[in-house]
């Protein structure tokens, strides 16, 4: 088989190639391709940030292996039915005929096909069948988002049984880390000095390098706090401010009230997101928006809100909708403004024109967050930016601040010395409070939920002085141009920050001195620290996220979104010492 077609596939297929990359493979794809064939491995794990072009890279390797006669067949394993068809379309363009409709009940497929595309669940249902197919011909197995093989023990066992005899196995993932201890089949784990086993990739291409190469878009996070009031089943009325220190139960319920379609918070945030989309469309005419919803009922309610806001019907994609794949494909090819989805587009689904997102779900694992944000980072041309709106919840703000962090899958985590695993306890609490999870929920009725613009997060830094929805402070950031280079984004954010701080100082100077509330003190200190981090970035060239991580290592404590007043003060003192001691 000729590899000509594969070599001329867009580096970001099925997207258009990023500026300056076509028609050849991107630098990382070529480097990983060369490394693969220099080693001739049976197993090879490639970790590449969402939007980097893993599909093109994998099919280029498949074409080469088929052309050399190393393999005679290809099996592609994906997390979803939609992705089976997406892979089959991409493979067809390079001359590899793949059957995406293969069913376990068939046993075999047409001779017209070189391979099949199946789901992890499909393999787990009949691993012996897939093992027999793998043994019958020399087979390359491509695992799309291989971490899904650890979603359930049956899935992992099925994948291992079915593809143990494969001639070659190529594992792909954009997010290799998981929050559990389920081992991922065919992934190598190495023990560190503390006896903890960590996944080891053969080639890694993270978000930071991809952003520097112009392969992915910079992501601006716009966080919204607000006032929430709800009534419990016992009839108690509780009020809390999202974005201030709260107990876990208070935070969970305030978060849920914010996402409640009956309240004003989500309407106000979606209205702000639509204003942002309008601004982005000035430079990116077909830019689209995505609301990631918690469940089917809220998804439909959000779509009604969007219709009232925009005057246009939003596309709704639900996980049990048999026409979901068709709807996603139609939306991707259209110029419609908004798509509302429940999980369906959280991973692997390519809608390259998505530029604005609303994170309207209470799922807060690092894996899901990275997958969700990955829907917006796929660059088509140089200068496109992405904007994601989210509630001011410490977990989400911490994840947004650490976008560039690379995580490995960790096994046999060491429990604390007292025998209580706080991580598992937190997960249990989060699951119980999480509307995504069926079971006991904290029953309450939302009475009030109003939004307030909180801050902007970018490259590990925080910007803005807050303000009411519709205020000039909010408009400063909603009106950022939709076409900006990463350094231009940082420059404009610093300028907006400086202007707002100067305006606030003038306002405060004209007013009598007042004692700040604890949450106001923390907000002021965060802004001061972020200003110092921005200055250090300008001096050293280090990304904001790297500087924040170095401060955490030096001073201890959690990410800035979760840090106490004293911890932030300690970091401010530390970075001031750096400024006087380091050259």
XYZ file of C-alpha atoms in Angstrom:
583
model
C 0.000 0.000 0.000
C 1.269 3.487 -0.865
C 1.785 5.931 1.988
C 1.291 8.932 -0.308
C -2.249 9.694 0.859
C -1.330 9.442 4.518
C 1.625 11.738 4.058
C -0.633 14.400 2.539
C -3.389 14.231 5.162
C -3.864 17.479 7.057
C -1.692 17.457 10.209
C -4.803 18.128 12.258
C -7.308 15.972 10.349
C -10.303 16.121 10.494
C -9.655 19.805 11.242
C -7.898 22.145 8.853
C -4.182 22.340 9.449
C -2.894 25.002 11.807
C -1.137 27.981 10.231
C 2.226 27.098 8.765
C 1.901 23.312 9.181
C 0.458 21.956 5.916
C 1.125 19.886 3.888
C 3.808 18.073 5.917
C 3.468 16.462 9.297
C 3.844 18.805 12.205
C 7.233 18.769 13.904
C 6.017 16.712 16.875
C 4.236 14.210 14.588
C 7.365 13.716 12.508
C 9.542 13.412 15.604
C 7.242 10.817 17.185
C 6.942 8.975 13.839
C 10.736 8.808 13.465
C 11.137 7.656 17.079
C 8.573 4.905 16.545
C 10.345 3.436 13.519
C 13.781 3.815 15.072
C 12.633 1.533 17.899
C 10.218 -0.787 16.022
C 8.310 -1.405 19.285
C 5.424 -3.746 19.872
C 3.842 -1.219 22.264
C 4.142 2.554 21.979
C 2.292 5.104 24.130
C 1.918 8.589 22.642
C 0.588 11.354 24.883
C -0.393 14.454 22.902
C -2.605 17.318 23.997
C -6.141 17.428 22.524
C -6.092 19.145 19.153
C -2.458 18.277 18.384
C -3.308 15.831 15.575
C -3.101 12.314 17.015
C -5.358 10.891 14.290
C -3.079 11.955 11.434
C -0.005 10.707 13.284
C -1.541 7.287 14.016
C -2.790 6.770 10.452
C 0.600 7.735 9.066
C 2.152 4.972 11.175
C -0.593 2.529 10.121
C -0.008 3.291 6.443
C 3.730 2.760 6.815
C 3.324 -0.552 8.671
C 0.871 -1.801 6.049
C 3.147 -0.698 3.212
C 6.111 -2.514 4.764
C 4.061 -5.661 5.294
C 4.646 -5.573 9.053
C 0.870 -5.837 9.566
C -1.991 -6.921 7.331
C -4.954 -5.567 9.304
C -5.869 -2.646 11.556
C -8.236 -2.540 14.534
C -9.141 0.850 16.004
C -10.625 0.913 19.518
C -12.499 4.074 20.584
C -14.526 5.247 23.599
C -17.743 6.016 21.640
C -19.786 5.003 18.621
C -19.392 8.459 17.101
C -15.608 8.192 17.181
C -15.718 4.857 15.315
C -17.205 6.641 12.321
C -14.882 9.599 12.678
C -11.838 7.312 12.575
C -13.261 5.352 9.628
C -13.746 8.603 7.678
C -10.159 9.672 8.390
C -8.747 6.236 7.530
C -10.700 6.165 4.264
C -9.035 9.372 3.183
C -5.620 7.699 3.346
C -6.692 4.492 1.625
C -7.289 2.367 4.717
C -10.793 0.916 4.486
C -12.179 0.508 8.007
C -15.619 -0.858 8.900
C -17.193 1.291 11.661
C -20.427 -0.743 11.665
C -18.810 -4.055 12.629
C -20.926 -5.914 15.210
C -19.865 -8.727 17.514
C -22.725 -10.819 16.144
C -21.156 -10.699 12.651
C -17.945 -12.464 13.584
C -16.244 -11.302 10.376
C -16.407 -8.279 8.104
C -16.301 -7.807 4.340
C -13.067 -8.488 2.464
C -13.318 -4.921 1.210
C -12.103 -3.744 4.613
C -8.545 -3.757 5.938
C -9.813 -3.342 9.466
C -12.606 -2.470 11.853
C -13.391 0.238 14.386
C -14.893 -0.944 17.677
C -15.578 0.500 21.133
C -13.979 -0.551 24.424
C -17.395 -1.706 25.640
C -17.858 -3.800 22.493
C -14.510 -5.532 23.048
C -15.321 -6.226 26.701
C -18.586 -7.936 25.701
C -16.831 -10.566 23.551
C -13.034 -10.495 23.974
C -12.604 -14.042 22.601
C -14.068 -12.977 19.249
C -11.683 -10.057 18.944
C -8.755 -12.222 20.028
C -9.553 -14.696 17.265
C -9.657 -11.865 14.710
C -6.337 -10.518 16.018
C -4.689 -13.937 15.793
C -6.017 -14.587 12.278
C -3.951 -11.778 10.694
C -0.949 -9.721 11.708
C -2.758 -6.790 13.301
C -1.995 -3.243 14.377
C -4.317 -2.130 17.168
C -4.757 1.626 17.631
C -6.187 2.514 21.041
C -7.829 5.936 20.933
C -7.778 7.498 24.426
C -6.300 4.336 25.952
C -7.086 5.470 29.507
C -10.683 4.359 28.860
C -9.471 0.769 29.011
C -9.272 1.390 32.768
C -12.849 2.662 33.083
C -13.974 -0.721 34.384
C -12.149 -3.902 35.325
C -14.123 -5.826 32.700
C -13.006 -3.360 30.033
C -9.363 -3.653 30.984
C -9.519 -7.453 31.199
C -11.342 -7.648 27.874
C -8.851 -5.406 26.073
C -5.914 -7.369 27.461
C -7.398 -10.730 26.443
C -8.489 -9.561 22.991
C -5.298 -7.819 21.896
C -2.504 -9.612 23.741
C -1.557 -11.451 20.492
C -1.462 -8.248 18.372
C 1.648 -7.710 16.247
C 1.729 -3.988 17.086
C -0.190 -1.824 19.577
C -0.245 1.982 19.352
C -1.733 3.689 22.400
C -2.953 7.288 22.111
C -4.194 9.659 24.778
C -4.501 13.352 25.428
C -5.093 12.836 29.144
C -3.272 9.760 30.478
C -4.003 10.393 34.137
C -6.901 8.831 35.989
C -8.232 9.343 39.519
C -8.402 5.622 40.279
C -6.024 2.684 40.613
C -7.284 0.655 37.644
C -4.188 -0.243 35.592
C -4.367 0.573 31.888
C -3.551 -2.454 29.682
C -0.281 -2.398 27.706
C 0.907 0.776 29.493
C 4.283 0.635 31.237
C 4.468 1.697 34.890
C 7.694 2.503 36.704
C 8.173 2.773 40.446
C 9.514 6.056 41.774
C 11.692 6.646 44.842
C 8.623 6.566 47.110
C 7.392 3.243 45.736
C 4.581 4.811 43.695
C 4.042 3.434 40.205
C 3.583 6.030 37.445
C 2.661 5.577 33.803
C 5.514 6.083 31.347
C 4.924 7.446 27.850
C 7.193 6.781 24.883
C 6.519 10.224 23.427
C 4.805 13.213 25.045
C 3.624 16.517 23.565
C 1.888 18.680 26.156
C -0.346 21.733 25.975
C 2.500 24.143 26.824
C 4.769 23.135 23.904
C 1.746 22.898 21.576
C 0.718 26.440 22.518
C 4.252 27.698 21.888
C 4.214 25.989 18.471
C 0.890 27.552 17.519
C -0.705 24.102 17.242
C -3.424 24.830 19.835
C -5.309 27.931 20.914
C -4.654 29.872 24.089
C -7.548 29.463 26.549
C -8.965 32.371 28.534
C -11.068 31.272 31.535
C -13.752 33.713 32.742
C -14.902 32.885 36.274
C -18.212 34.021 37.756
C -19.158 34.125 41.424
C -22.509 35.275 42.819
C -25.147 35.141 45.533
C -27.079 31.910 46.032
C -30.082 31.154 48.220
C -31.840 27.808 48.549
C -34.320 25.947 50.745
C -33.554 22.480 52.099
C -36.065 19.659 52.412
C -36.345 20.504 56.121
C -37.509 23.983 55.150
C -34.323 25.792 56.167
C -33.297 28.728 53.975
C -29.558 29.008 53.359
C -27.656 31.769 51.598
C -24.038 31.695 50.451
C -21.720 33.583 48.129
C -20.100 31.433 45.451
C -16.426 32.328 45.262
C -15.974 32.773 49.032
C -14.695 30.146 51.512
C -17.472 27.588 52.107
C -17.834 24.155 53.672
C -17.980 21.240 51.239
C -21.742 20.891 51.623
C -22.305 24.636 51.216
C -20.066 24.751 48.159
C -21.784 21.753 46.590
C -25.231 23.242 47.078
C -24.222 26.769 46.029
C -22.635 25.286 42.892
C -25.793 23.317 42.180
C -27.933 26.420 42.702
C -25.749 28.336 40.237
C -26.285 25.670 37.559
C -30.025 25.406 38.230
C -31.817 26.551 35.037
C -34.535 28.123 37.201
C -32.064 30.634 38.640
C -30.586 33.748 37.064
C -26.897 32.775 37.454
C -26.733 30.423 34.485
C -28.836 32.765 32.315
C -26.542 35.679 33.087
C -23.410 33.646 32.400
C -24.779 32.297 29.116
C -25.721 35.824 28.108
C -22.131 36.942 28.831
C -20.788 33.948 26.900
C -22.974 34.865 23.922
C -21.641 38.433 24.018
C -18.148 36.978 23.995
C -19.076 34.744 21.043
C -20.310 37.792 19.132
C -16.949 39.493 19.707
C -14.994 36.383 18.666
C -17.072 36.129 15.475
C -15.733 39.488 14.336
C -12.441 37.713 13.644
C -13.669 34.123 13.378
C -17.004 34.340 11.478
C -18.035 30.695 11.974
C -17.053 30.481 15.665
C -19.419 28.333 17.699
C -20.212 27.890 21.372
C -20.746 24.805 23.525
C -22.561 24.475 26.848
C -21.565 21.300 28.714
C -24.600 20.372 30.804
C -25.081 17.999 33.731
C -28.102 16.020 32.532
C -30.745 15.829 29.826
C -33.357 17.955 31.584
C -31.007 20.855 32.267
C -29.558 20.608 28.735
C -33.003 21.201 27.244
C -33.653 24.052 29.690
C -30.315 25.675 28.783
C -31.247 25.431 25.092
C -34.485 27.319 25.815
C -32.480 30.049 27.581
C -30.151 30.343 24.588
C -33.087 30.679 22.223
C -34.424 33.543 24.332
C -30.964 35.169 24.421
C -30.030 34.756 20.749
C -33.323 34.305 18.922
C -31.818 31.165 17.375
C -32.411 27.484 18.125
C -29.509 25.752 19.841
C -28.551 22.201 18.827
C -29.049 19.735 21.709
C -27.038 16.508 21.774
C -27.936 13.856 24.362
C -26.013 10.686 25.077
C -28.994 8.388 24.411
C -29.975 10.136 21.167
C -29.449 7.743 18.199
C -29.005 10.768 15.946
C -26.323 12.373 18.116
C -23.465 11.738 15.682
C -25.441 13.217 12.791
C -26.315 16.311 14.849
C -22.664 16.866 15.810
C -21.576 16.524 12.185
C -24.263 18.947 11.004
C -23.387 21.490 13.687
C -19.687 21.215 12.858
C -20.370 22.035 9.197
C -22.839 24.856 9.924
C -22.482 28.404 11.223
C -25.020 27.942 14.037
C -24.110 29.698 17.272
C -24.685 27.204 20.091
C -24.530 23.501 20.889
C -25.704 22.083 24.242
C -24.481 18.619 25.144
C -24.349 16.116 27.982
C -20.943 14.396 27.929
C -21.249 13.542 24.215
C -18.583 16.047 23.215
C -16.423 15.901 26.314
C -13.747 13.890 24.555
C -12.492 13.010 21.105
C -15.267 14.614 19.071
C -13.874 17.177 16.652
C -15.803 20.423 16.175
C -12.920 22.690 15.209
C -14.978 25.888 15.124
C -15.812 25.747 18.855
C -14.269 28.870 20.404
C -16.494 29.657 23.413
C -17.606 27.276 26.129
C -19.738 27.284 29.277
C -18.687 24.686 31.860
C -22.153 24.090 33.335
C -21.559 20.739 35.006
C -20.538 19.760 38.524
C -18.121 17.092 37.284
C -14.757 18.269 38.551
C -12.206 15.512 38.011
C -8.954 16.596 36.308
C -9.587 14.035 33.561
C -13.045 15.323 32.635
C -11.986 18.970 32.903
C -9.023 18.427 30.574
C -11.202 16.546 28.097
C -13.868 19.257 28.160
C -11.402 22.115 27.665
C -9.789 20.044 24.908
C -12.900 20.671 22.778
C -11.923 24.336 22.447
C -8.162 24.290 21.906
C -8.007 22.945 18.340
C -6.364 25.671 16.273
C -7.275 26.104 12.605
C -5.350 29.268 11.921
C -2.876 31.311 13.830
C -4.271 33.752 16.384
C -7.577 32.057 17.263
C -8.327 32.176 20.988
C -10.699 30.108 23.125
C -12.846 31.376 26.011
C -14.353 29.108 28.675
C -16.853 30.403 31.267
C -16.996 28.596 34.598
C -18.233 29.044 38.182
C -15.780 30.331 40.799
C -15.278 26.965 42.447
C -11.792 26.305 43.939
C -11.413 22.921 42.241
C -12.172 24.328 38.791
C -10.061 27.447 39.305
C -7.151 25.264 40.382
C -7.488 23.099 37.269
C -7.724 26.177 35.055
C -4.598 27.633 36.671
C -2.684 24.419 35.980
C -3.648 23.911 32.323
C -0.017 23.293 31.362
C 0.629 20.700 34.061
C 1.358 17.213 32.742
C 0.078 14.345 34.865
C 0.807 10.644 34.751
C -1.484 7.811 35.760
C -0.503 6.854 39.313
C -1.035 3.413 40.839
C -0.780 2.237 44.460
C -1.039 5.739 45.928
C 0.334 5.795 49.454
C -2.391 6.356 52.071
C -1.820 8.839 54.902
C -0.155 7.526 58.047
C -3.362 7.729 60.066
C -4.951 5.186 57.737
C -7.648 7.526 56.454
C -7.466 8.259 52.751
C -8.638 11.864 52.481
C -8.612 11.667 48.685
C -11.085 8.790 48.646
C -13.206 10.552 51.238
C -13.296 13.711 49.144
C -14.206 11.670 46.063
C -17.037 9.976 47.951
C -18.348 13.338 49.148
C -18.027 14.831 45.685
C -19.872 11.905 44.113
C -22.673 12.154 46.645
C -23.102 15.855 46.014
C -22.667 15.534 42.267
C -25.878 15.624 40.194
C -24.069 13.608 37.510
C -24.119 10.613 39.822
C -27.352 8.762 40.454
C -28.222 8.114 44.067
C -28.680 10.274 47.142
C -28.533 13.965 46.338
C -28.764 16.889 48.712
C -32.391 17.919 48.174
C -33.109 21.620 47.993
C -35.043 24.230 46.061
C -33.184 27.111 44.460
C -34.716 30.420 45.561
C -32.203 32.917 44.177
C -29.046 32.642 42.081
C -27.405 35.750 40.647
C -24.034 36.027 38.919
C -21.132 38.414 39.485
C -18.073 38.684 37.266
C -15.145 37.448 39.351
C -11.871 37.223 37.407
C -10.066 36.009 34.297
C -7.504 33.190 34.393
C -4.822 32.784 31.753
C -1.454 31.001 31.714
C -1.580 30.429 35.480
C -2.298 34.105 36.243
C -5.451 35.873 37.420
C -6.691 39.216 36.118
C -9.525 41.636 36.803
C -10.977 43.348 39.848
C -14.437 41.819 39.595
C -17.656 43.615 38.891
C -21.375 43.300 38.290
C -22.688 41.501 35.229
C -22.845 44.074 32.454
C -20.314 46.351 34.163
C -17.433 48.087 32.402
C -15.024 45.778 34.275
C -16.679 42.713 32.743
C -16.888 44.272 29.278
C -13.129 44.929 29.348
C -12.602 41.180 29.097
C -15.648 40.116 27.084
C -14.517 42.546 24.400
C -11.028 41.082 23.920
C -10.381 40.450 20.200
C -10.984 36.882 19.040
C -7.737 36.774 17.060
C -4.698 37.160 19.322
C -1.325 35.501 19.766
C -0.679 34.109 23.282
C 1.746 36.939 24.120
C -0.823 39.471 22.899
C -3.461 37.888 25.163
C -1.108 38.233 28.143
C -0.230 41.836 27.245
C -3.870 42.892 26.887
C -4.885 41.152 30.118
C -2.098 42.897 32.019
C -3.172 46.216 30.493
C -6.821 45.665 31.484
C -5.682 44.601 34.956
C -3.515 47.693 35.394
C -6.270 50.029 34.223
C -8.864 48.463 36.534
C -6.518 48.539 39.525
C -5.725 52.198 38.874
C -9.438 53.009 38.646
C -10.106 51.131 41.870
C -7.290 52.973 43.670
C -8.738 56.309 42.565
C -12.166 55.241 43.756
C -10.839 54.048 47.114
C -8.861 57.247 47.627
C -12.075 59.219 47.276
C -13.890 57.102 49.859
C -13.431 56.717 53.640
C -11.205 53.776 54.625
C -13.247 50.645 55.388
C -12.214 47.372 56.928
C -12.227 44.610 54.295
C -14.116 41.356 54.859
C -11.952 38.180 54.874
C -12.958 37.190 51.333
C -12.158 40.710 50.126
C -8.724 40.558 51.767
C -8.003 37.249 50.023
C -9.153 38.663 46.675
C -6.894 41.699 47.099
C -3.905 39.530 47.993
C -4.561 37.249 45.013
C -4.523 40.249 42.710
C -1.297 41.512 44.288
C 0.357 38.111 43.918
C -0.771 37.768 40.312
C 0.574 41.208 39.537
C 3.963 40.188 40.968
C 3.848 36.914 39.032
C 3.134 38.888 35.864
C 6.130 41.116 36.543
C 8.328 38.066 37.175
C 7.070 36.530 33.925
C 8.055 39.696 32.066
C 11.499 39.593 33.689
C 12.283 35.892 33.275
C 10.061 34.675 30.427
C 8.749 31.824 32.624
C 5.026 31.015 32.121
C 2.702 32.177 34.911
C 1.781 28.582 35.742
C 5.432 27.592 36.170
C 6.038 30.550 38.516
C 2.982 29.671 40.615
C 4.126 26.044 40.827
C 7.615 27.120 41.900
C 6.097 29.307 44.611
C 4.009 26.355 45.791
C 7.082 24.145 45.970
C 8.967 26.822 47.910
C 6.168 27.731 50.339
C 3.908 24.678 50.340
C 0.136 24.755 50.208
C -2.562 24.276 47.536
C -3.096 26.176 44.251
C -3.802 29.905 44.614
C -7.552 29.385 44.219
C -7.551 27.312 47.430
C -4.756 29.065 49.342
C -5.404 30.809 52.667
C -4.669 34.450 53.373
C -1.465 33.531 55.216
C -0.281 31.217 52.416
C -0.794 33.942 49.795
C 1.067 36.459 51.969
C 3.959 33.997 52.275
C 4.130 33.618 48.486
C 4.076 37.391 48.036
C 7.003 37.689 50.435
C 8.827 34.880 48.622
C 8.501 36.383 45.137
C 9.597 39.773 46.514
C 12.718 38.057 47.887
C 13.333 36.540 44.458
C 13.162 39.999 42.931
C 15.919 41.281 45.230
C 18.114 38.150 45.266
C 17.904 36.668 41.755
C 19.477 38.067 38.650
